[in-house]
Amino acid sequence: MGKPALLAVDDDGPVLSAIERDLRERYGEHYQVYAASSGEQALDLMRRLRLREDPVALLLVDQRMPGMSGVELLTASRKVYPDARRVLLTAYADTDAAIKAINDADVQHYLLKPWDPPEDRLYPVLDDLLQTWRPPPPLANLRLISDRWSRSGHALREFLARNLVPYRWLDVESDREARELLDVAAIDAGSLPALVLDDGDVLVQPDLQEVGARIGLRAQAQRAAYDLVVVGAGPAGLAAAVYGASEGLSTLVLECNAPGGQAGTTSRIENYLGFPVGLSGADLTLRAREQAVRFGAEILVPAEVVGVRREGPYTVVRPAHGGEVSASTLIIATGVEYRTLDVPGAAELAGLGVYYGAGRAEGADHRNGRVFVVGGGNSAGQAAVFLSRFAASVTLLVRGGDLAATMSHYLVDRLASRENVSVEYRTQVTGVRGTRRLEGLRLQSDTGEREEQADALFVFIGQEPRTGWLDGVVRRDERGFVLTGMDVGTWAPEWPLATPPLPLETSVPGVFAAGDVRHGAGNRIAAAVGEGAMAVRFMHQRLATR
C-alpha cells in the first residue's frame, strides 16, 4: 500500500497547477499528490489506484468542468472511495451547486475560489479534514463469528463498531471461513458468538467487559480520587471532560458502552454550529474523545456506574466491575435511551430485526430490504435518511398528522427528496411477528388495521433517562430526569446550603447534571455540549465556597 493520495481535479490548467503546487508544499511529505484535468480522467485514475489498493484520502474538485461537473464526479467517487474526504471548489455564483453537493455527493466542505492565501483559506480546512480521515485498516485479524440473527452477536458488533475497533464479521450460515475457524477451534456452532483475537485466543459468548479488556479499552481507573468525575461520554460528558481536563483538573469519564451516546450513532448532524456541511456523530465523537484524551482526561469503556453515595464533601461512585472512585465534583451526563416499543412480539425480536437506534451495521444488514422507522422527531428523520442509502424502501410511521411540529425543517425537506422514503401519518405499530427474526408488522391507522411485510423496524418513540443508579441520593422528577438549579428549590426544600443551587447543580451540592438527562434539557447536541462546558464553570464556583 502506497502513501495516501490527494487528488485535485480542474479543467483550468493554471488553476490546477496552483492547486497541485499548494498541496505538494503542505502535504507532499506524507501524501501522494495527483492532478487530473477532467472528471473522466479523475475517475480512471481512482479506479487504477483502487486496483493497486492505494488509499485516497481527499478529493479537491472544481464544480464547473465540461463533460462531468464536480458534483457528478464526487457522487461517482463514492462507489470507488466511499471514505475519502470530498471538497468542492466553487465560484461565488455556485452556492446552489455547493448545497446540492452536500445533499447528493456527501461533500464535507466547499471552498470559494480564489483561496489565496492558502495558509488562511485552504490549509486549515484540509488539515481538519485529513485529521479525521483514517486510512483503511489492514484486513482486521479480529474476527467475530455469529449468526446474523443473534441478539448477543448483534450487541458485540454494535459495541466494536461504536468504539471504532476494526474487525471482520463472519456469518456462520453463509461464510465458509466462519465454519473453518469453528472447526479449527473445536467450537460448536451452538455456542456462538465467538470472537477470534489477534493472538489466536478465542472468546466464546464473551461479555462486553471481557471484550473491552482484551482489545485494549481501558476500564480501570488509575487513581482512587479525582477532581472531576463525569458519568457518561455523550456530547455533554465529553464537553465537560475537555473543559475540565484542559483546566488542569484530574478528570475521569465513565462510559457504559461507547463514547458518543445517541449522537454517536447519528449518520449526519447538519445543524451543529461551525460545520456548514454537517458531520457524522461518529466524527464528532472521535474529535471530542481525542481532544479530551489529549488534555489528559481518562475515559473508561465499558464502565457502567451502578451506585453513588456521599462521604463528607465528596461523592463516591461505584462502577459495576467493582471498586469505588471518589470525586470532588461529579457531573451526571448519562443521557437518555429510546423507550422500548410495548406491543406483542417486540421484546422477543429486539436485536433480531427490531432496533433502538440505527448504525452502519444495521443499515448494511438490511440492504435492499423493506424497512420501517417509528417516530416523528429528528432522530427518526436522520435514521430514515441514513437507512434510505441501503434499503429498497423506508417507511416513516408517525403518530401525529404533521412532521413540522416535531422535526427540523431541513430534515422534512430531506425526507421529501428521497424517492425511496415515504411517510405514513396517524399510524402506529400494534404488533410485530417473526420466529428467528422480524418478518412483519401489524399497523393501525385511520383506515383500520393491516399487516405489512417488514425486514426491519427502527424505533425512536421517546426517551427515558439512565438515572436508576442515583436512587436515594439525587432528586429526580416523576419521569426520572435529574432536577437542577431552581427546580431543586421547588422540589426539595431541604436543600442544605443557605445559597440556592447553582444552574445545572442537583439536589446534592457539588453534583451537576448536563445534557438530555437533565429535567428541562434542550434535547439538542449543541445544547448538551454547552451544558457540559457550563457545568465545569459552575463546578469551580461551588468548589470556591467549600
Coordinates of C-alpha atoms in Angstrom, one line a residue:
M1 CA 0.0 0.0 0.0
G2 CA 1.4 3.4 -1.1
K3 CA 1.1 6.7 0.6
P4 CA -2.5 8.0 0.8
A5 CA -3.4 10.1 -2.3
L6 CA -4.7 13.6 -2.6
L7 CA -6.4 14.2 -5.9
A8 CA -7.0 17.7 -7.4
V9 CA -9.3 18.0 -10.4
D10 CA -9.8 21.1 -12.5
D11 CA -10.1 21.7 -16.3
D12 CA -8.3 25.1 -16.0
G13 CA -4.6 24.4 -16.4
P14 CA -3.2 27.3 -14.4
V15 CA -5.6 26.8 -11.6
L16 CA -4.9 23.0 -11.5
S17 CA -1.1 23.8 -11.4
A18 CA -1.7 26.2 -8.5
I19 CA -3.8 23.6 -6.6
E20 CA -1.1 20.9 -7.2
R21 CA 1.6 23.3 -6.1
D22 CA -0.1 24.2 -2.8
L23 CA -0.9 20.6 -2.0
R24 CA 2.6 19.4 -2.6
E25 CA 4.1 22.2 -0.5
R26 CA 2.0 21.4 2.5
Y27 CA 1.3 17.6 2.2
G28 CA 3.9 16.2 -0.1
E29 CA 5.9 14.5 2.6
H30 CA 3.1 12.3 3.8
Y31 CA 0.7 12.1 0.8
Q32 CA 1.0 11.4 -2.9
V33 CA -0.5 14.3 -4.8
Y34 CA -2.2 13.6 -8.2
A35 CA -3.8 16.0 -10.6
A36 CA -6.5 15.4 -13.3
S37 CA -7.9 17.8 -15.8
S38 CA -11.4 16.3 -16.2
G39 CA -13.9 14.2 -14.3
E40 CA -13.4 11.2 -16.6
Q41 CA -9.6 11.3 -16.2
A42 CA -10.0 11.5 -12.4
L43 CA -12.4 8.5 -12.3
D44 CA -10.0 6.5 -14.4
L45 CA -7.1 7.4 -12.0
M46 CA -9.2 6.5 -9.0
R47 CA -10.0 3.1 -10.4
R48 CA -6.4 2.4 -11.1
L49 CA -5.4 3.4 -7.6
R50 CA -8.2 1.2 -6.2
L51 CA -6.8 -1.8 -8.2
R52 CA -3.4 -1.1 -6.6
E53 CA -5.1 -0.9 -3.2
D54 CA -3.7 2.6 -2.7
P55 CA -5.9 4.7 -0.4
V56 CA -7.3 8.1 -1.4
A57 CA -7.7 10.5 1.5
L58 CA -9.1 13.6 -0.2
L59 CA -10.6 14.8 -3.4
L60 CA -10.5 18.5 -4.3
V61 CA -12.7 19.0 -7.3
D62 CA -13.8 22.1 -9.3
Q63 CA -17.5 22.4 -10.0
R64 CA -17.6 23.9 -13.4
M65 CA -16.0 21.4 -15.8
P66 CA -17.2 20.3 -19.2
G67 CA -18.5 16.8 -19.6
M68 CA -18.7 15.9 -15.9
S69 CA -19.4 18.5 -13.3
G70 CA -17.7 18.5 -9.9
V71 CA -20.9 17.3 -8.1
E72 CA -21.3 14.4 -10.6
L73 CA -17.6 13.4 -10.1
L74 CA -17.9 13.5 -6.3
T75 CA -21.1 11.5 -6.4
A76 CA -19.5 8.8 -8.7
S77 CA -16.4 8.7 -6.4
R78 CA -18.4 7.4 -3.5
K79 CA -18.6 4.0 -5.2
V80 CA -14.8 3.8 -5.6
Y81 CA -13.6 5.5 -2.4
P82 CA -16.6 6.0 -0.1
D83 CA -14.4 7.1 2.9
A84 CA -12.4 9.8 1.1
R85 CA -12.9 13.4 2.2
R86 CA -14.6 15.4 -0.6
V87 CA -14.2 19.1 -1.1
L88 CA -15.9 21.1 -3.9
L89 CA -14.2 24.2 -5.4
T90 CA -16.8 26.7 -6.3
A91 CA -17.2 30.3 -7.5
Y92 CA -19.4 32.8 -5.7
A93 CA -22.2 32.1 -8.1
D94 CA -22.3 28.4 -7.4
T95 CA -23.9 28.3 -4.0
D96 CA -26.7 26.1 -5.3
A97 CA -24.2 23.6 -6.6
A98 CA -22.5 23.6 -3.2
I99 CA -25.8 22.8 -1.5
K100 CA -26.5 20.1 -4.0
A101 CA -23.1 18.6 -3.3
I102 CA -23.8 18.5 0.4
N103 CA -27.1 16.7 -0.1
D104 CA -26.2 14.4 -3.0
A105 CA -22.5 13.7 -3.0
D106 CA -21.7 13.6 0.7
V107 CA -19.3 16.6 0.4
Q108 CA -17.6 17.5 3.6
H109 CA -16.7 21.1 2.6
Y110 CA -16.7 23.6 -0.2
L111 CA -14.2 26.3 -0.9
L112 CA -14.6 29.5 -2.8
K113 CA -12.1 30.4 -5.5
P114 CA -9.6 32.0 -5.2
W115 CA -8.3 30.5 -2.0
D116 CA -5.2 32.7 -1.5
P117 CA -3.5 32.8 0.8
P118 CA -3.6 29.1 1.3
E119 CA -2.3 29.4 4.8
D120 CA -5.6 31.1 5.8
R121 CA -8.2 29.8 3.4
L122 CA -7.1 26.3 2.2
Y123 CA -4.8 24.6 4.6
P124 CA -6.9 24.9 7.8
V125 CA -9.8 23.3 6.1
L126 CA -7.8 20.5 4.6
D127 CA -5.8 19.9 7.8
D128 CA -9.0 19.4 9.7
L129 CA -10.5 17.0 7.1
L130 CA -7.3 15.0 6.9
Q131 CA -7.0 14.8 10.7
T132 CA -10.4 13.0 10.8
W133 CA -9.7 10.7 7.8
R134 CA -8.4 7.3 8.7
P135 CA -6.6 5.1 6.2
P136 CA -8.3 1.8 5.6
P137 CA -7.0 -0.6 8.3
P138 CA -5.3 -3.7 7.1
L139 CA -7.5 -6.7 6.9
A140 CA -8.7 -7.0 10.5
N141 CA -7.4 -10.1 12.3
L142 CA -10.1 -9.6 15.0
R143 CA -13.0 -11.8 13.8
L144 CA -16.4 -12.1 15.2
I145 CA -18.3 -15.3 14.3
S146 CA -22.1 -15.2 14.9
D147 CA -25.4 -15.9 13.4
R148 CA -26.8 -12.8 11.7
W149 CA -30.0 -13.1 13.8
S150 CA -28.2 -13.5 17.1
R151 CA -29.1 -10.9 19.8
S152 CA -25.8 -11.3 21.6
G153 CA -23.9 -11.3 18.3
H154 CA -25.6 -8.0 17.3
A155 CA -24.6 -6.5 20.7
L156 CA -21.0 -7.4 20.1
R157 CA -21.0 -6.0 16.6
E158 CA -22.5 -2.7 17.8
F159 CA -20.0 -2.5 20.7
L160 CA -17.0 -2.9 18.4
A161 CA -18.3 -0.6 15.7
R162 CA -19.2 2.2 18.1
N163 CA -15.8 2.0 19.7
L164 CA -14.2 2.2 16.3
V165 CA -12.5 -1.2 16.6
P166 CA -11.6 -2.7 13.2
Y167 CA -13.0 -6.2 13.0
R168 CA -14.5 -8.7 10.5
W169 CA -17.9 -10.2 11.0
L170 CA -18.3 -13.7 9.7
D171 CA -21.8 -15.0 9.3
V172 CA -21.8 -18.7 10.4
E173 CA -24.6 -19.5 8.0
S174 CA -23.1 -18.1 4.8
D175 CA -19.3 -17.6 5.4
R176 CA -17.0 -20.5 4.7
E177 CA -14.2 -19.0 6.7
A178 CA -16.5 -18.9 9.8
R179 CA -17.2 -22.6 9.6
E180 CA -13.5 -23.4 9.1
L181 CA -12.5 -21.4 12.1
L182 CA -15.1 -23.1 14.3
D183 CA -13.7 -26.5 13.2
V184 CA -10.1 -25.5 13.9
A185 CA -11.0 -24.1 17.3
A186 CA -13.3 -27.0 18.1
I187 CA -16.2 -24.7 18.9
D188 CA -19.8 -25.8 18.5
A189 CA -22.0 -23.5 16.4
G190 CA -24.5 -23.6 19.2
S191 CA -22.0 -21.7 21.5
L192 CA -21.8 -18.6 19.4
P193 CA -20.9 -15.8 19.3
A194 CA -17.2 -16.3 19.3
L195 CA -14.5 -13.7 19.0
V196 CA -11.2 -14.7 17.5
L197 CA -8.5 -12.3 18.8
D198 CA -5.3 -11.2 17.1
D199 CA -3.2 -13.6 19.1
G200 CA -5.3 -16.6 18.3
D201 CA -7.3 -16.8 21.5
V202 CA -11.0 -17.4 21.1
L203 CA -13.6 -15.8 23.4
V204 CA -16.9 -17.8 23.4
Q205 CA -20.0 -15.9 24.4
P206 CA -18.0 -13.1 26.0
D207 CA -19.5 -10.2 27.8
L208 CA -18.6 -6.6 26.9
Q209 CA -16.3 -6.2 29.9
E210 CA -14.2 -9.1 28.8
V211 CA -14.1 -8.0 25.2
G212 CA -13.1 -4.4 26.2
A213 CA -10.3 -5.7 28.3
R214 CA -8.9 -8.0 25.6
I215 CA -9.0 -5.4 22.8
G216 CA -7.2 -2.7 24.8
L217 CA -10.1 -0.5 26.0
R218 CA -9.3 0.9 29.5
A219 CA -11.9 0.0 32.1
Q220 CA -9.9 0.6 35.4
A221 CA -9.2 4.0 36.9
Q222 CA -5.6 4.9 37.5
R223 CA -6.4 6.7 40.8
A224 CA -8.8 6.4 43.7
A225 CA -9.8 10.1 43.7
Y226 CA -10.3 12.8 41.1
D227 CA -11.1 16.5 40.9
L228 CA -13.9 15.7 38.4
V229 CA -15.7 12.5 37.6
V230 CA -18.1 12.6 34.6
V231 CA -20.6 9.7 34.2
G232 CA -21.5 9.4 30.5
A233 CA -19.5 10.2 27.4
G234 CA -22.1 11.7 25.1
P235 CA -21.7 15.2 23.9
A236 CA -22.3 16.8 27.3
G237 CA -19.9 14.4 29.1
L238 CA -17.2 14.8 26.5
A239 CA -17.5 18.6 26.6
A240 CA -17.2 18.5 30.4
A241 CA -14.1 16.3 30.1
V242 CA -12.5 18.6 27.5
Y243 CA -13.0 21.7 29.6
G244 CA -12.2 20.1 32.9
A245 CA -9.0 18.4 31.7
S246 CA -7.9 21.5 29.8
E247 CA -8.0 23.5 33.0
G248 CA -5.7 21.0 34.8
L249 CA -8.3 19.1 36.7
S250 CA -7.8 15.4 37.2
T251 CA -10.7 14.1 35.1
L252 CA -12.2 10.7 34.8
V253 CA -15.0 9.7 32.4
L254 CA -17.0 6.5 32.9
E255 CA -19.0 5.3 29.9
C256 CA -21.2 2.2 30.0
N257 CA -21.0 1.3 26.2
A258 CA -19.2 3.6 23.8
P259 CA -18.4 7.4 23.6
G260 CA -20.9 9.5 21.7
G261 CA -24.1 8.4 23.3
Q262 CA -27.1 8.7 21.0
A263 CA -25.3 11.3 19.0
G264 CA -22.5 8.8 18.2
T265 CA -25.0 6.8 16.1
T266 CA -26.3 9.7 14.1
S267 CA -25.4 9.5 10.4
R268 CA -25.2 13.2 9.9
I269 CA -25.6 16.3 12.1
E270 CA -26.4 19.2 9.9
N271 CA -27.4 22.0 12.4
Y272 CA -24.2 22.0 14.5
L273 CA -22.6 25.4 14.6
G274 CA -19.3 25.7 12.6
F275 CA -19.9 22.7 10.3
P276 CA -22.0 24.1 7.4
V277 CA -21.9 20.8 5.6
G278 CA -22.6 18.7 8.7
L279 CA -20.6 15.9 10.2
S280 CA -21.4 12.4 11.4
G281 CA -22.0 11.5 15.0
A282 CA -19.0 9.2 14.8
D283 CA -16.8 12.0 13.5
L284 CA -17.9 14.4 16.3
T285 CA -17.3 11.7 18.9
L286 CA -13.9 10.9 17.5
R287 CA -12.9 14.6 17.6
A288 CA -14.2 15.1 21.1
R289 CA -12.7 11.9 22.5
E290 CA -9.3 12.7 21.1
Q291 CA -9.4 16.2 22.4
A292 CA -10.3 15.1 25.9
V293 CA -7.6 12.5 26.0
R294 CA -5.0 15.0 24.6
F295 CA -5.8 17.2 27.6
G296 CA -5.2 14.3 30.0
A297 CA -8.7 13.0 30.7
E298 CA -9.1 9.3 31.4
I299 CA -12.0 7.6 29.5
L300 CA -13.1 4.2 30.8
V301 CA -15.1 1.9 28.5
P302 CA -17.2 -0.1 29.3
A303 CA -17.6 1.2 32.8
E304 CA -21.2 1.3 33.9
V305 CA -21.9 3.1 37.2
V306 CA -24.4 1.2 39.4
G307 CA -24.3 3.3 42.6
V308 CA -23.4 6.6 44.3
R309 CA -23.0 7.8 47.9
R310 CA -21.9 10.9 49.7
E311 CA -18.9 10.9 52.1
G312 CA -18.4 14.3 53.5
P313 CA -17.9 16.9 50.7
Y314 CA -17.1 14.1 48.3
T315 CA -19.2 11.9 46.0
V316 CA -18.2 8.3 45.7
V317 CA -19.4 6.4 42.6
R318 CA -19.4 2.6 42.3
P319 CA -18.7 1.0 38.8
A320 CA -20.3 -2.3 38.0
H321 CA -16.9 -4.0 37.7
G322 CA -16.0 -3.3 41.3
G323 CA -14.2 -0.8 43.4
E324 CA -15.1 2.9 44.1
V325 CA -13.9 6.3 42.8
S326 CA -14.1 9.4 44.9
A327 CA -14.9 12.8 43.2
S328 CA -14.6 16.3 44.5
T329 CA -17.2 17.1 41.9
L330 CA -19.5 14.9 39.8
I331 CA -21.2 15.6 36.5
I332 CA -24.1 13.4 35.5
A333 CA -24.2 13.2 31.7
T334 CA -25.7 9.7 31.2
G335 CA -28.2 10.9 28.6
V336 CA -31.3 9.0 27.6
E337 CA -32.2 5.8 25.9
Y338 CA -35.1 5.2 23.5
R339 CA -38.2 4.0 25.1
T340 CA -39.0 0.4 24.1
L341 CA -42.0 -0.5 21.9
D342 CA -44.6 -2.0 24.2
V343 CA -46.5 -4.2 21.7
P344 CA -46.8 -8.0 21.3
G345 CA -43.6 -9.6 19.9
A346 CA -41.4 -6.5 20.2
A347 CA -39.4 -7.6 23.2
E348 CA -38.7 -11.1 21.8
L349 CA -37.4 -9.6 18.5
A350 CA -35.2 -6.8 19.9
G351 CA -31.9 -7.1 18.1
L352 CA -33.4 -9.5 15.6
G353 CA -35.0 -7.0 13.3
V354 CA -36.3 -4.6 15.9
Y355 CA -33.7 -2.0 16.8
Y356 CA -33.5 1.1 19.0
G357 CA -31.1 3.4 17.1
A358 CA -29.6 2.8 13.6
G359 CA -25.9 2.2 13.0
R360 CA -24.0 1.2 9.9
A361 CA -24.1 -2.5 10.7
E362 CA -27.9 -2.4 10.8
G363 CA -28.1 -0.5 7.6
A364 CA -25.8 -2.9 5.8
D365 CA -27.7 -5.9 7.2
H366 CA -30.9 -4.7 5.6
R367 CA -29.6 -3.7 2.2
N368 CA -32.4 -3.8 -0.4
G369 CA -34.8 -4.6 2.4
R370 CA -38.2 -3.2 3.4
V371 CA -37.5 -1.0 6.4
F372 CA -39.9 0.9 8.8
V373 CA -39.0 3.7 11.2
V374 CA -41.2 4.7 14.1
G375 CA -41.1 8.2 15.4
G376 CA -41.6 11.9 14.4
G377 CA -38.5 13.6 15.9
N378 CA -35.1 14.4 14.5
S379 CA -33.6 11.1 15.4
A380 CA -36.2 9.2 13.4
G381 CA -35.8 11.6 10.5
Q382 CA -32.0 11.2 10.5
A383 CA -32.3 7.4 10.7
A384 CA -34.8 7.3 7.8
V385 CA -32.4 9.4 5.6
F386 CA -29.5 7.2 6.6
L387 CA -31.3 3.9 6.0
S388 CA -32.5 5.1 2.6
R389 CA -28.9 4.7 1.4
F390 CA -29.2 0.9 1.9
A391 CA -32.9 -0.2 1.9
A392 CA -35.1 -0.6 -1.1
S393 CA -37.8 1.3 0.8
V394 CA -38.1 3.2 4.1
T395 CA -41.5 4.0 5.6
L396 CA -41.6 6.5 8.4
L397 CA -44.6 5.8 10.7
V398 CA -45.7 8.9 12.5
R399 CA -48.4 9.0 15.2
G400 CA -49.4 12.6 14.5
G401 CA -50.6 14.3 11.4
D402 CA -47.7 16.6 10.7
L403 CA -43.9 16.4 11.0
A404 CA -43.3 20.2 11.1
A405 CA -44.1 20.4 14.8
T406 CA -41.6 17.7 15.9
M407 CA -38.9 17.6 13.2
S408 CA -36.4 20.2 12.0
H409 CA -37.4 21.8 8.6
Y410 CA -34.2 20.6 6.9
L411 CA -34.9 17.0 7.7
V412 CA -38.5 17.3 6.5
D413 CA -37.2 18.6 3.2
R414 CA -34.5 15.8 3.1
L415 CA -37.1 13.1 3.6
A416 CA -39.3 14.6 0.8
S417 CA -36.3 14.5 -1.6
R418 CA -35.7 10.8 -1.1
E419 CA -37.6 8.7 -3.7
N420 CA -37.5 5.5 -1.6
V421 CA -38.8 7.2 1.6
S422 CA -42.5 7.6 2.4
V423 CA -44.3 8.9 5.4
E424 CA -47.5 7.4 6.9
Y425 CA -49.3 9.8 9.3
R426 CA -51.6 8.8 12.2
T427 CA -50.2 5.3 12.1
Q428 CA -49.0 3.1 15.0
V429 CA -47.4 -0.3 15.3
T430 CA -49.7 -2.6 17.3
G431 CA -47.7 -5.8 16.9
V432 CA -44.7 -7.5 15.4
R433 CA -44.3 -11.0 14.2
G434 CA -41.5 -13.4 13.4
T435 CA -39.8 -16.5 14.6
R436 CA -36.0 -16.2 14.4
R437 CA -36.2 -12.6 13.0
L438 CA -38.7 -9.9 12.3
E439 CA -41.0 -10.8 9.4
G440 CA -43.9 -8.5 9.6
L441 CA -45.8 -5.7 11.4
R442 CA -49.4 -5.0 12.4
L443 CA -50.2 -1.4 11.8
Q444 CA -53.2 0.7 13.0
S445 CA -54.2 3.8 11.1
D446 CA -57.3 5.8 10.3
T447 CA -58.2 3.3 7.6
G448 CA -58.1 0.4 10.0
E449 CA -55.6 -2.3 10.9
R450 CA -53.5 -4.2 8.4
E451 CA -50.5 -6.5 8.1
E452 CA -47.2 -5.5 6.4
Q453 CA -44.2 -7.5 5.5
A454 CA -41.1 -6.0 7.1
D455 CA -37.4 -6.8 7.2
A456 CA -36.5 -4.3 10.0
L457 CA -38.2 -1.9 12.4
F458 CA -36.2 1.0 13.9
V459 CA -37.9 2.6 16.9
F460 CA -37.5 6.3 18.1
I461 CA -40.5 6.9 20.3
G462 CA -39.5 8.9 23.3
Q463 CA -36.7 8.9 25.8
E464 CA -36.0 7.5 29.2
P465 CA -33.2 8.8 31.4
R466 CA -30.5 6.5 32.7
T467 CA -30.7 7.5 36.3
G468 CA -31.6 4.4 38.3
W469 CA -28.1 4.5 39.9
L470 CA -29.0 7.8 41.6
D471 CA -31.8 6.3 43.8
G472 CA -31.9 7.7 47.3
V473 CA -29.1 10.3 46.6
V474 CA -30.0 12.8 43.8
R475 CA -33.5 14.1 43.4
R476 CA -35.3 13.5 40.1
D477 CA -38.7 14.3 38.6
E478 CA -41.5 11.9 38.2
R479 CA -40.1 10.6 34.9
G480 CA -36.6 10.1 36.3
F481 CA -34.9 13.2 34.8
V482 CA -32.5 15.0 37.2
L483 CA -33.6 18.2 38.8
T484 CA -31.2 21.1 38.7
G485 CA -31.0 24.8 39.6
M486 CA -34.2 26.5 40.7
D487 CA -36.2 23.2 40.1
V488 CA -34.3 21.8 43.1
G489 CA -35.7 24.5 45.4
T490 CA -39.2 23.8 44.2
W491 CA -39.0 20.0 44.7
A492 CA -36.5 19.8 47.5
P493 CA -36.9 22.5 50.2
E494 CA -34.4 20.6 52.3
W495 CA -31.5 22.0 50.2
P496 CA -28.7 22.1 52.7
L497 CA -27.0 25.4 51.9
A498 CA -28.0 28.9 52.6
T499 CA -27.5 30.0 49.0
P500 CA -29.6 28.4 46.2
P501 CA -28.3 25.7 43.9
L502 CA -26.2 26.9 41.0
P503 CA -27.6 26.5 37.5
L504 CA -27.1 22.8 36.5
E505 CA -26.5 21.8 40.2
T506 CA -28.5 19.0 41.5
S507 CA -30.0 18.5 45.0
V508 CA -26.6 17.5 46.2
P509 CA -24.0 20.3 46.4
G510 CA -21.1 19.7 44.0
V511 CA -23.1 17.3 41.9
F512 CA -24.2 18.7 38.5
A513 CA -26.2 17.4 35.5
A514 CA -25.8 18.2 31.9
G515 CA -27.4 17.2 28.6
D516 CA -30.5 15.2 28.0
V517 CA -30.5 13.6 31.4
R518 CA -31.5 16.9 33.0
H519 CA -35.1 18.0 33.6
G520 CA -35.9 20.7 31.1
A521 CA -32.9 20.0 28.8
G522 CA -32.9 21.3 25.3
N523 CA -32.5 17.9 23.6
R524 CA -30.1 19.2 21.0
I525 CA -26.4 18.3 20.6
A526 CA -25.2 21.9 20.7
A527 CA -27.2 22.5 23.9
A528 CA -25.7 19.4 25.5
V529 CA -22.2 20.5 24.6
G530 CA -22.9 23.9 26.0
E531 CA -24.2 22.5 29.3
G532 CA -21.2 20.2 29.7
A533 CA -18.9 23.2 29.4
M534 CA -21.0 25.4 31.7
A535 CA -21.2 22.6 34.3
V536 CA -17.4 22.9 34.7
R537 CA -17.6 26.6 35.2
F538 CA -20.3 26.2 37.9
M539 CA -18.2 23.4 39.4
H540 CA -15.4 25.9 40.1
Q541 CA -17.9 28.3 41.8
R542 CA -19.1 25.5 44.1
L543 CA -15.5 24.5 45.0
A544 CA -14.7 28.1 45.9
T545 CA -17.4 28.1 48.6
R546 CA -16.1 25.0 50.4

